Tab-separated table of C-alpha atoms in Angstrom:
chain	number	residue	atom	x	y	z
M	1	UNK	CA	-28.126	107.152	179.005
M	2	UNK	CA	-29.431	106.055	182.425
M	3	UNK	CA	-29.121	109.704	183.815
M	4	UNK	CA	-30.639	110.625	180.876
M	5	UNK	CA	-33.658	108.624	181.457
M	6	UNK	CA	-33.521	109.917	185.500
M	7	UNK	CA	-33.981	113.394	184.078
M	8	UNK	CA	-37.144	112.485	182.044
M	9	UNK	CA	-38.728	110.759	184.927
M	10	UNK	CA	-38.134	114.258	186.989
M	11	UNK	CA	-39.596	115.948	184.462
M	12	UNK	CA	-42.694	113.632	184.392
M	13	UNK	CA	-42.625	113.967	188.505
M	14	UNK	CA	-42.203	117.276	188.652
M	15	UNK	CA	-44.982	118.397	185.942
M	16	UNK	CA	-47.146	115.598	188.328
M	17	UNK	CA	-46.590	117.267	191.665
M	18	UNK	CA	-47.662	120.432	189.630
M	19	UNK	CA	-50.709	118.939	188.907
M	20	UNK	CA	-51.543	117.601	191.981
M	21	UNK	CA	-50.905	120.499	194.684
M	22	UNK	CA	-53.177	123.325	191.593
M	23	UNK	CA	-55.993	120.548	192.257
M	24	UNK	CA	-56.266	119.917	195.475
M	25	UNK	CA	-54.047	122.289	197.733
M	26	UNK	CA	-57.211	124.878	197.635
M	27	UNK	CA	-55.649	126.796	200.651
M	28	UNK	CA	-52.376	127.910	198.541
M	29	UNK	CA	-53.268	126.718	194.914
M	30	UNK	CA	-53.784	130.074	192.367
M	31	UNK	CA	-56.840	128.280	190.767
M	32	UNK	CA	-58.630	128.709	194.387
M	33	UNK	CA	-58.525	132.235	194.995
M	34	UNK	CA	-61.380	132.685	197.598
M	35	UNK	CA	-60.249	129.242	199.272
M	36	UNK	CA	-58.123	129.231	202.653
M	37	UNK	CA	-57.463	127.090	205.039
M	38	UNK	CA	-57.452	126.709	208.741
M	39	UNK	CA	-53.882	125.705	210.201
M	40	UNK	CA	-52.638	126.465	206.838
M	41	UNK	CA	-53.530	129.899	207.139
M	42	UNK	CA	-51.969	130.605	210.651
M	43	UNK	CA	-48.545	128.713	209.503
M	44	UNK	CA	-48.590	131.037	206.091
M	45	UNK	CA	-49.513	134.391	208.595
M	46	UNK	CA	-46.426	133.424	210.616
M	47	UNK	CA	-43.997	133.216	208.077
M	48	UNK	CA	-45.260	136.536	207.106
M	49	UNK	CA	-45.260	137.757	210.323
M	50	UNK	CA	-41.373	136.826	210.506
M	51	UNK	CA	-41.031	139.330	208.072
M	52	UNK	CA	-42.247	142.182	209.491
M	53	UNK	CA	-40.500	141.773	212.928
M	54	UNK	CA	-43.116	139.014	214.583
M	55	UNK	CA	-41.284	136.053	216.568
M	56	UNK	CA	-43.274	133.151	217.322
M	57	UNK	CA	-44.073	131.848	220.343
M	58	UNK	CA	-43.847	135.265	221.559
M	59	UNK	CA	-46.056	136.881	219.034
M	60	UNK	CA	-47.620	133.794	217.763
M	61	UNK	CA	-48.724	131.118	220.099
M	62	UNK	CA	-49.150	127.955	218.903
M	63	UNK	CA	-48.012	124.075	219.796
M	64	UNK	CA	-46.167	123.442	216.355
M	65	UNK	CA	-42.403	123.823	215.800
M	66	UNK	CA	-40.262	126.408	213.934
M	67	UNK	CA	-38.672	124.717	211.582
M	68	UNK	CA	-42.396	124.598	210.186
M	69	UNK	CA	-42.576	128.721	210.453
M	70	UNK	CA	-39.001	129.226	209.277
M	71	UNK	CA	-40.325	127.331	206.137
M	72	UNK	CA	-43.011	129.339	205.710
M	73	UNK	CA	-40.772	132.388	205.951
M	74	UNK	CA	-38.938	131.062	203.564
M	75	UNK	CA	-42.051	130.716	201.391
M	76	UNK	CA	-43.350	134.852	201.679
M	77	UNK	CA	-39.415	135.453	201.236
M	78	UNK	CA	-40.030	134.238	197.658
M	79	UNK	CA	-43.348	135.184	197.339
M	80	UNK	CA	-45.686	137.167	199.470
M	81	UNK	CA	-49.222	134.674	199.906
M	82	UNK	CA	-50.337	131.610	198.903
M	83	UNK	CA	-48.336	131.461	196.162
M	84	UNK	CA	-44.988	131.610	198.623
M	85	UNK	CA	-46.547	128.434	200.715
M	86	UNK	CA	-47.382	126.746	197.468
M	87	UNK	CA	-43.678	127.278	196.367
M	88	UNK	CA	-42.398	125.452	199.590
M	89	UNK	CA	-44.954	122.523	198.859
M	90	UNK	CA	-44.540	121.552	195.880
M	91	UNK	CA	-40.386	122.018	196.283
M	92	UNK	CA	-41.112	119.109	199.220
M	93	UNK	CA	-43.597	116.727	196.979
M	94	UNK	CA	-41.057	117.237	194.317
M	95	UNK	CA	-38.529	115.836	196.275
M	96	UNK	CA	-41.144	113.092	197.517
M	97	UNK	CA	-41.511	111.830	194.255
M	98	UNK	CA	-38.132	111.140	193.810
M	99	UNK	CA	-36.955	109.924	196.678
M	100	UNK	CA	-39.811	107.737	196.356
M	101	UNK	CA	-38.677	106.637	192.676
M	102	UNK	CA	-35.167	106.126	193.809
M	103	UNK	CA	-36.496	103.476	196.840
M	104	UNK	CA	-38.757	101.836	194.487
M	105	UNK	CA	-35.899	101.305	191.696
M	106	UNK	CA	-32.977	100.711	194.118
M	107	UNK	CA	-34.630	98.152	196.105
M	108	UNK	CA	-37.476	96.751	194.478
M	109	UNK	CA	-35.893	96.905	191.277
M	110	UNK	CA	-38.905	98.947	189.425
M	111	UNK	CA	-36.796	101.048	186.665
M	112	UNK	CA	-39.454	102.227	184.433
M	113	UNK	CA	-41.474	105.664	185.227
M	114	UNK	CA	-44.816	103.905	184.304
M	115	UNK	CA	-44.146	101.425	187.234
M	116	UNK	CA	-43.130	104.154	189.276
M	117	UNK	CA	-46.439	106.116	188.074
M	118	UNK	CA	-48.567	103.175	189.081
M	119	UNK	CA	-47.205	103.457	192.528
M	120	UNK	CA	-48.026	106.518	192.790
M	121	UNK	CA	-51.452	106.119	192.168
M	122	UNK	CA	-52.575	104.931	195.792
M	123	UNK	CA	-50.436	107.529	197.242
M	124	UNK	CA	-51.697	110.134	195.869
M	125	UNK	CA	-55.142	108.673	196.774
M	126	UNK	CA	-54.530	108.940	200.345
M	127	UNK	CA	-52.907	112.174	199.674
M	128	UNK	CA	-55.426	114.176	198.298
M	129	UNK	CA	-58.133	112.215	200.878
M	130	UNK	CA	-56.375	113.598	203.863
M	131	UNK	CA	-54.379	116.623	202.692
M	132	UNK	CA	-57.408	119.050	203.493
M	133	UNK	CA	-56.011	122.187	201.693
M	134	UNK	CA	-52.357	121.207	201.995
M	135	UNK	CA	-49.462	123.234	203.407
M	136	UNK	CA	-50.077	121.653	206.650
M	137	UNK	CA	-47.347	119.971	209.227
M	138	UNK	CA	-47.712	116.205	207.527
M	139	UNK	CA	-47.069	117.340	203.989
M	140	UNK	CA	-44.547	119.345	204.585
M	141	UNK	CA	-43.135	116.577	206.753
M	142	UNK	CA	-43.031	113.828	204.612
M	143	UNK	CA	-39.414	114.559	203.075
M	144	UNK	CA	-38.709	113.549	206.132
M	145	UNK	CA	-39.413	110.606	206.538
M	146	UNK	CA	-38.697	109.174	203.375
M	147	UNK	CA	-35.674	109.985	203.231
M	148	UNK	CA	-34.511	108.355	206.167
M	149	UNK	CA	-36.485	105.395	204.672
M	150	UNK	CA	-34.462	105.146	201.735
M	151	UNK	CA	-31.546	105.264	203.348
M	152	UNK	CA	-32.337	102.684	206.505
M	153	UNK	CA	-33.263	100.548	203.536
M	154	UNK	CA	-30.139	99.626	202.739
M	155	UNK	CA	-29.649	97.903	206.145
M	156	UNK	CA	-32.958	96.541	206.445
M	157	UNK	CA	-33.317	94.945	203.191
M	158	UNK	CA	-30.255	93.996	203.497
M	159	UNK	CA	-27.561	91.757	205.082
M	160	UNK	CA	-24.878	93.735	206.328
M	161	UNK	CA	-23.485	93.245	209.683
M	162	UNK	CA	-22.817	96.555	210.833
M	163	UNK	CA	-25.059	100.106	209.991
M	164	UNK	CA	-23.235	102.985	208.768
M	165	UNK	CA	-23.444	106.151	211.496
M	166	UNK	CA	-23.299	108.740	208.470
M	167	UNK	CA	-27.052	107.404	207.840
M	168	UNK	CA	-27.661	107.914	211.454
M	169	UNK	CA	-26.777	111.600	211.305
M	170	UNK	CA	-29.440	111.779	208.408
M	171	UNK	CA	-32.112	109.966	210.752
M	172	UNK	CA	-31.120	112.277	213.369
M	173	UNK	CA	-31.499	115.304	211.349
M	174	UNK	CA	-34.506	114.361	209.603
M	175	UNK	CA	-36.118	113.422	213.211
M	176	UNK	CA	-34.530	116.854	214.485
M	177	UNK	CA	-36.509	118.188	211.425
M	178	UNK	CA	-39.731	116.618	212.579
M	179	UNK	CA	-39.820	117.402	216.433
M	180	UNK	CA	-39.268	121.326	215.122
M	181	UNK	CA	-42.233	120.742	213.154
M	182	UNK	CA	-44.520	118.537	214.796
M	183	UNK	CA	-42.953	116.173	216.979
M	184	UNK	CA	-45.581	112.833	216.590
M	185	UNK	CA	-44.800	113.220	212.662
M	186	UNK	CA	-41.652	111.356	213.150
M	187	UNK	CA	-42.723	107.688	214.795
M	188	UNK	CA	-41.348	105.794	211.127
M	189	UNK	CA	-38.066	107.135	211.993
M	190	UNK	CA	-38.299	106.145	215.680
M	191	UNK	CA	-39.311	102.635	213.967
M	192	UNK	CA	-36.574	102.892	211.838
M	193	UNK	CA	-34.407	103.065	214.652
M	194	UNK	CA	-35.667	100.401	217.322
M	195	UNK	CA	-35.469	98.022	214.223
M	196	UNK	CA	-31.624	98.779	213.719
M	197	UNK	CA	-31.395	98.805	217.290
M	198	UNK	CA	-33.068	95.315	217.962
M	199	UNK	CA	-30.887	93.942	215.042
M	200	UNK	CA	-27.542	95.031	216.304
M	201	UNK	CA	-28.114	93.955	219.784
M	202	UNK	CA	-28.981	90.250	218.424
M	203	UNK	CA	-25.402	90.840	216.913
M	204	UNK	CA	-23.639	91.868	219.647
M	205	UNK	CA	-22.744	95.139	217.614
M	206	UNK	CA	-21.570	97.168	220.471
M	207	UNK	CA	-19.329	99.632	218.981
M	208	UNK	CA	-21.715	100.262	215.555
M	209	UNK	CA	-24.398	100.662	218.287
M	210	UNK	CA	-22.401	103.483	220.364
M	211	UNK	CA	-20.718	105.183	217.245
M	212	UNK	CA	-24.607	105.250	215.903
M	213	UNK	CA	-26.205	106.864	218.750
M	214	UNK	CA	-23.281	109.556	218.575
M	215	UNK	CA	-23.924	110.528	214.921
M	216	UNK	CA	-27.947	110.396	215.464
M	217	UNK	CA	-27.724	112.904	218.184
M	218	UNK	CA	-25.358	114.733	216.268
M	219	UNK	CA	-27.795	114.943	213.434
M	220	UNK	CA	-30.325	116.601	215.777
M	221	UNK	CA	-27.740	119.213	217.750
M	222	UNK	CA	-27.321	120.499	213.972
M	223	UNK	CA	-30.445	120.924	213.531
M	224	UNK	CA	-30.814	122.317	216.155
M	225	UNK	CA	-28.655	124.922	216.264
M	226	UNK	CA	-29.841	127.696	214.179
M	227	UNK	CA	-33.586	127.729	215.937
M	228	UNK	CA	-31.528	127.624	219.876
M	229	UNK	CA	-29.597	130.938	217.995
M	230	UNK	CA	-32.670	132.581	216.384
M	231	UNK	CA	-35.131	132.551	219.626
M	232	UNK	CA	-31.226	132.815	222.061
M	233	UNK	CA	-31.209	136.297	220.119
M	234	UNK	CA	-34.768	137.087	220.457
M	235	UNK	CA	-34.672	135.830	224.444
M	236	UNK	CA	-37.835	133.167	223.468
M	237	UNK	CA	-36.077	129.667	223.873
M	238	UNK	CA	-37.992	129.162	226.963
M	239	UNK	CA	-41.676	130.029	224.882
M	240	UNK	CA	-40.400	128.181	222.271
M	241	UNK	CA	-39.354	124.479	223.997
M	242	UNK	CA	-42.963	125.220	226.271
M	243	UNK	CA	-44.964	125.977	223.137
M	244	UNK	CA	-43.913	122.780	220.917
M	245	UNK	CA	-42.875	120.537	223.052
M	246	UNK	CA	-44.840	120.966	226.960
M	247	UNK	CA	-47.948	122.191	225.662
M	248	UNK	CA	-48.123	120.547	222.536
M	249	UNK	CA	-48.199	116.685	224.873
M	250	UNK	CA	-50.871	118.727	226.603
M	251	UNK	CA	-52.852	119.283	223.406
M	252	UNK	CA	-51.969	115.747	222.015
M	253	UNK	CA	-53.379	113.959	225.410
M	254	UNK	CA	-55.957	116.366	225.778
M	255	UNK	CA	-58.696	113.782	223.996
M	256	UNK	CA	-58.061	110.575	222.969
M	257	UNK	CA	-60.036	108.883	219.993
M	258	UNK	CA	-59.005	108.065	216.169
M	259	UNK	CA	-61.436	110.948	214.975
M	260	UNK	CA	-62.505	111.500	211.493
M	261	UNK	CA	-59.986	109.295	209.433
M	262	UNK	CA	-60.075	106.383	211.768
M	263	UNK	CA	-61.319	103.795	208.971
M	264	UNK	CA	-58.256	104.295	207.144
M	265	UNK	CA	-56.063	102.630	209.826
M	266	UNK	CA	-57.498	100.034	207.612
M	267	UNK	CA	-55.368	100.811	204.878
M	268	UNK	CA	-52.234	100.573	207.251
M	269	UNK	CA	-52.741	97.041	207.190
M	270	UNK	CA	-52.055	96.679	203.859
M	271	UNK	CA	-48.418	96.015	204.331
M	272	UNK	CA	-48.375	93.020	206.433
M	273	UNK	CA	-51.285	91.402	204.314
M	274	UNK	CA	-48.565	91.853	201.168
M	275	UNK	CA	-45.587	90.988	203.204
M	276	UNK	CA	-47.831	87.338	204.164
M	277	UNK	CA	-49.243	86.561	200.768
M	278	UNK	CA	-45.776	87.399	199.348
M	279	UNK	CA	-43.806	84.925	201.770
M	280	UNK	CA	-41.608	88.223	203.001
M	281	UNK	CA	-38.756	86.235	205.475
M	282	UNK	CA	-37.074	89.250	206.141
M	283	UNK	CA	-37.414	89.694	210.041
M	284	UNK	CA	-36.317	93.254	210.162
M	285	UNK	CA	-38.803	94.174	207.589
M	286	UNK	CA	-41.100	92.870	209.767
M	287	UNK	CA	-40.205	94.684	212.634
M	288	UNK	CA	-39.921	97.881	210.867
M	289	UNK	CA	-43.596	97.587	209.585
M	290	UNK	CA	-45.077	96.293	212.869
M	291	UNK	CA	-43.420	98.505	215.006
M	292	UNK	CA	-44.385	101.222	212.760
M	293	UNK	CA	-48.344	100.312	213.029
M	294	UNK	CA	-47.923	99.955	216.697
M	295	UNK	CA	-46.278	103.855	216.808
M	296	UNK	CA	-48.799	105.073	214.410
M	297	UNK	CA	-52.213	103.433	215.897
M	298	UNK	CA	-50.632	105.438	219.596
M	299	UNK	CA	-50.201	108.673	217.549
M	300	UNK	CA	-52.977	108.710	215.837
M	301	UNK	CA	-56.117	107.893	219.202
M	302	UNK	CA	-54.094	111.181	220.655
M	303	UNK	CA	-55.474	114.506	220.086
M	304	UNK	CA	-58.811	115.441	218.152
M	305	UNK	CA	-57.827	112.994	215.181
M	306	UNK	CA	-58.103	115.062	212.248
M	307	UNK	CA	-58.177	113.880	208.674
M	308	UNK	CA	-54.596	115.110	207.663
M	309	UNK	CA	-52.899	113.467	210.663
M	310	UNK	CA	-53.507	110.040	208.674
M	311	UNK	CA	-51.322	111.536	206.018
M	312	UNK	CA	-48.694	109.819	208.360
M	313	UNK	CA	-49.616	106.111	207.173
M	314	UNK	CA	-48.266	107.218	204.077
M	315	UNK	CA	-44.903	105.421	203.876
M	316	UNK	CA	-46.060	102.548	205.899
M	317	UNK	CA	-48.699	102.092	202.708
M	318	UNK	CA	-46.016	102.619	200.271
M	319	UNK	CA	-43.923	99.920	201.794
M	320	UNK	CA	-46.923	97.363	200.889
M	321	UNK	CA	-47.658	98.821	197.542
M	322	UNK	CA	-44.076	98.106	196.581
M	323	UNK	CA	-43.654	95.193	197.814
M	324	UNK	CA	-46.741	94.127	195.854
M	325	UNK	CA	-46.013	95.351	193.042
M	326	UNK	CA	-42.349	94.050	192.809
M	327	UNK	CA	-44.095	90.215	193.802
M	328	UNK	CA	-47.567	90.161	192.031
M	329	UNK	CA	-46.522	86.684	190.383
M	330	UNK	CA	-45.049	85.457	193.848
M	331	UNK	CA	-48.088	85.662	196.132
M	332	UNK	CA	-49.110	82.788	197.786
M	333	UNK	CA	-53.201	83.040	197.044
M	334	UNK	CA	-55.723	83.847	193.657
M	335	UNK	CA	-55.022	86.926	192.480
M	336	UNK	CA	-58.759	87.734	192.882
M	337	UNK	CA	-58.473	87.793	196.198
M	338	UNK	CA	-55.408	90.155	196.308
M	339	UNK	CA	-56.846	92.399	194.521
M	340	UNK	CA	-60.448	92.274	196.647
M	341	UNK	CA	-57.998	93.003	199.547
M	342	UNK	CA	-56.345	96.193	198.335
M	343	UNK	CA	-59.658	97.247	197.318
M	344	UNK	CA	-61.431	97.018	200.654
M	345	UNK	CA	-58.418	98.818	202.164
M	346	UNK	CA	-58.465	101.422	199.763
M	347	UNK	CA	-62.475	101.533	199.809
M	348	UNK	CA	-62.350	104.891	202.142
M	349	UNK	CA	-59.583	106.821	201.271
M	350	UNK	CA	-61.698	106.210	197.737
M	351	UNK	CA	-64.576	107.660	199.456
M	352	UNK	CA	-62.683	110.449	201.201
M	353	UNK	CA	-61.233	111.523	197.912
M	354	UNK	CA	-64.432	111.490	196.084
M	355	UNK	CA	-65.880	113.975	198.720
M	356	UNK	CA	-62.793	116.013	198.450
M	357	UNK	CA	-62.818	116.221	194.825
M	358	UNK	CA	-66.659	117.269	195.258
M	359	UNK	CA	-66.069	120.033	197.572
M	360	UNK	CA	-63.570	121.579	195.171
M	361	UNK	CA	-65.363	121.714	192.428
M	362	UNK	CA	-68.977	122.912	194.260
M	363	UNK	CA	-67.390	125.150	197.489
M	364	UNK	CA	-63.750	126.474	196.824
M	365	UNK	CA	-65.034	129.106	194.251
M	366	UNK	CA	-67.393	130.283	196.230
M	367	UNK	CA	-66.049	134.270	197.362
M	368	UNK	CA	-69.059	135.237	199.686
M	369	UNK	CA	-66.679	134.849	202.813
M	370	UNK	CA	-64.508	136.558	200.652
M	371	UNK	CA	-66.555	139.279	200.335
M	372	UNK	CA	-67.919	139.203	203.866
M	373	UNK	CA	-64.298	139.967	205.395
M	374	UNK	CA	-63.679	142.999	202.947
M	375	UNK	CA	-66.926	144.509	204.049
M	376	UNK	CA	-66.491	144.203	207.844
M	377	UNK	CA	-63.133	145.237	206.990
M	378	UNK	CA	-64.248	148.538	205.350
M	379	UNK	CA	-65.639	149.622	209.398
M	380	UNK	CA	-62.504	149.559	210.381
M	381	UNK	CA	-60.354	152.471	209.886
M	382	UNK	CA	-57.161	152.247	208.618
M	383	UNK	CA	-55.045	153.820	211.314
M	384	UNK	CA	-56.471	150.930	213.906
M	385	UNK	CA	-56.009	147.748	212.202
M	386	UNK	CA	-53.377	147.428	214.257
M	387	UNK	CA	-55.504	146.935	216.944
M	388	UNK	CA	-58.165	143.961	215.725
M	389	UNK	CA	-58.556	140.738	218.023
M	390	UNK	CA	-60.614	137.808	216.363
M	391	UNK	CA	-62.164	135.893	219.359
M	392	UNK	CA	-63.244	132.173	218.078
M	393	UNK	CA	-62.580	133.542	213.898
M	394	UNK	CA	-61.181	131.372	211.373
M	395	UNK	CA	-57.521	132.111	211.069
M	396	UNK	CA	-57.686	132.853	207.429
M	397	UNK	CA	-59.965	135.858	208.575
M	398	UNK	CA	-56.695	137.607	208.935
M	399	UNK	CA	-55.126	136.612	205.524
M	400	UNK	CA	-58.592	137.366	203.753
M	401	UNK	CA	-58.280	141.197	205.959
M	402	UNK	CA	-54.773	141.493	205.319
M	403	UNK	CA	-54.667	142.042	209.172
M	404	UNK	CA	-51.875	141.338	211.347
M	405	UNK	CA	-53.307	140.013	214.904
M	406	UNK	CA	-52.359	142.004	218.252
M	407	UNK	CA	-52.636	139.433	220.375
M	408	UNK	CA	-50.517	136.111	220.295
M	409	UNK	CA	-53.780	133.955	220.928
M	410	UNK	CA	-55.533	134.967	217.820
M	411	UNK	CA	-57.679	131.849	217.233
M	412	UNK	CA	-59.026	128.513	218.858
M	413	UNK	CA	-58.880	130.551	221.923
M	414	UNK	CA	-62.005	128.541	223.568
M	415	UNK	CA	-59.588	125.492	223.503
M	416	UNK	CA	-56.492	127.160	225.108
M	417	UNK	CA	-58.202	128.191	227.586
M	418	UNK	CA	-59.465	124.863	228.791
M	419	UNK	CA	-55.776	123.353	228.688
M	420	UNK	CA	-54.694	126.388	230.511
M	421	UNK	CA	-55.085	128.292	233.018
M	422	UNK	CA	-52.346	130.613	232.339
M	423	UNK	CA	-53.596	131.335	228.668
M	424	UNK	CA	-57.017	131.975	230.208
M	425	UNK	CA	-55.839	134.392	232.946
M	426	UNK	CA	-53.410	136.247	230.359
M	427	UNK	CA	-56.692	136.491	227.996
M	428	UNK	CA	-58.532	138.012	230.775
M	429	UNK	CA	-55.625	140.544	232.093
M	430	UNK	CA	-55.435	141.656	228.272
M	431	UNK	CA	-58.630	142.879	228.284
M	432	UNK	CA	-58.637	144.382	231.301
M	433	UNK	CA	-55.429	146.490	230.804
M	434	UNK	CA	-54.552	146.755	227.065
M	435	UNK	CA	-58.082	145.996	225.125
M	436	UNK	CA	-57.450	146.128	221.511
M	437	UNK	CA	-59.704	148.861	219.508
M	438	UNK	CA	-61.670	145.989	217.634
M	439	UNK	CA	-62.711	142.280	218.190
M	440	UNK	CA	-64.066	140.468	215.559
């Protein structure tokens, strides 16, 4: 009977994911065929890339990490398109959803899929406020984190005097996960960690700690392995640990400032307001969620601050909301005034959502870019498309053309070329020995 009633609530989450991703993930959803998206574009044109004989790094350049582009190839595998990236998506918010119901029932005791639905009601706020055409590093990342969440749970929560290293080889693959996709996704599981750390230490845990660290790096080598024997084969680890991992700190440091989202730091706060009016004793709770604002406010003022990078507050929020939930008759203050606090945190993500929601339904059927591609398109013959360079273009100029790049810095070259002075003189040497036929 109770697996019986697990099965319904997938069914609810998985027709809700569904939903969700044909509404707002305009740069893969079927709904939005003229819409495409930026970074979204480029991962998809990768993955497809793979399949015709393209290896990143070396025919791609870009800062993120292959575990993103091997999911992507697995996407065009299935299906060649958006539809392929949308297949990958909503696989990983599928599996969101319930990893997310099992944390809510197993340790704040909600069992029913309406409690579970009202949960997901501010997460799927911030989602959709920050998601900005989906298919992008933090949504695709997210698995990631919560699982290791549900499982560190069990320690956190509760009192158990040793932690048990089989959940450390999940944190370390999940984390492996993360640094092969974007490496600053992953500061809840490096909170995660210092928090287990800090708490075995107090209890003089020497061995757990030891046997622990073994099994989390473990996790990672695994990970690990197939990407160091892809690019070994290809003769591009070197491009591929400088891509993600030495030029992508150069990217991240290159500016400094909270950017377009900052206001919904805001929001991150949530938690510890719920964990004070609540009464929450629980000290490793309270490191976790502190240590995990600290990490987050550090990611977030590095790099240009985009709106999806505050998709990463996510399960920081969802901490709060649960709690909440689970101890609406406990708090320690009028209800009023809990509720005029999760408003005002939830007051912008509101408003981003609202202006999301607006641009789909006014912009993302628009097809004159659509159109505009095809006709430039139509001046360049057939036999020399595989010679086109787009200098400062949209990626999805390429997916819209059905054009495959010949040149590895195929967008946002302006930007490479003031982090590096290698990029800039390989630009320059390309055009002065082996100019492609076209430039866009």
């Amino acid at each position: 009977m109770k697996r019986q009633k697990e099965y319904k609530s997938y069914m609810v989450f998985a027709l809700l994911a569904l939903v969700f991703l044909l509404i707002y993930s305009f740069s893969t959803s079927p709904i939005y065929p003229y819409a495409y998206g930026w970074d979204s574009d480029f991962f998809r044109l990768v993955g497809e890339g793979m399949l015709k004989g393209y290896i990143p790094y070396r025919d791609f350049f870009d800062m993120k990490g292959p575990w993103l582009f091997f999911l992507e190839c697995i996407g065009q595998m299935i299906c060649i398109g958006k539809t392929g990236a949308f297949i990958i998506q909503y696989i990983h918010l599928f599996l969101v959803l319930i990893v997310c119901y099992k944390i809510n029932s197993k340790y704040w005791d909600q069992k029913t899929v309406m409690g579970n639905l009202i949960a997901f009601v501010p997460m799927f706020i911030i989602y959709a406020a920050t998601m900005e055409g989906g298919n992008l590093t933090e949504d695709l990342g997210l698995l990631y984190l919560f699982v290791p969440l549900y499982f560190s749970l069990d320690f956190i929560k509760n009192d158990r005097e040793e932690h048990r290293p089989i959940y450390a080889l999940i944190y370390g693959s999940c984390f492996g996960i993360l640094a092969q996709i974007r490496l600053t996704n992953s500061v809840l599981i490096c909170a995660i960690v210092l928090t287990i750390l800090i708490e075995l230490i107090k209890k003089k845990k020497w061995n757990n700690i030891l046997l622990n660290m073994l099994y989390f790096i473990a996790g990672v080598v695994i990970v690990f392995i197939p990407t160091l024997l892809y690019f070994g084969y290809y003769g591009e680890i070197e491009s591929m640990f400088y891509c993600t991992f030495v030029f992508g700190f150069i990217y991240a440091v290159g500016d400094m400032a909270f950017g377009a989202g900052k206001l919904l730091v805001l929001t991150l706060f949530l938690t510890p307001i719920v964990l004070y009016l609540t009464g929450e004793k629980n000290k490793k709770f309270w490191i976790l969620i502190l240590s995990n604002i600290v990490g987050m406010l550090a990611i977030l003022s590095m790099g240009i601050g985009n709106m999806h990078d505050y998709m990463l507050i996510l399960p920081g929020v969802m901490l709060g909301i649960w709690e909440l939930l689970a101890n609406w008759k406990n708090v320690k203050c009028s209800k009023i005034i809990v509720l005029a606090i999760v408003v005002i945190c939830f007051l912008y993500p509101t408003y981003k959502l609202a202006g999301a929601t607006k641009n789909l339904i006014f912009d993302k059927q628009d097809s004159s870019c659509w159109e505009c591609v095809q006709e430039t398109v139509k001046y360049i013959p057939e036999e020399e498309r595989d010679s086109v360079w787009g200098f400062v273009v949209p990626v999805w100029w390429y997916t819209m053309a059905e054009i495959m790049p010949c040149n590895k810095y195929l967008a946002w070259q302006e930007r490479y070329m003031e982090l590096s002075d290698n990029i800039k003189n390989e630009i320059y040497n390309m055009m002065d020995t082996e100019p492609p036929t076209w430039i866009v």
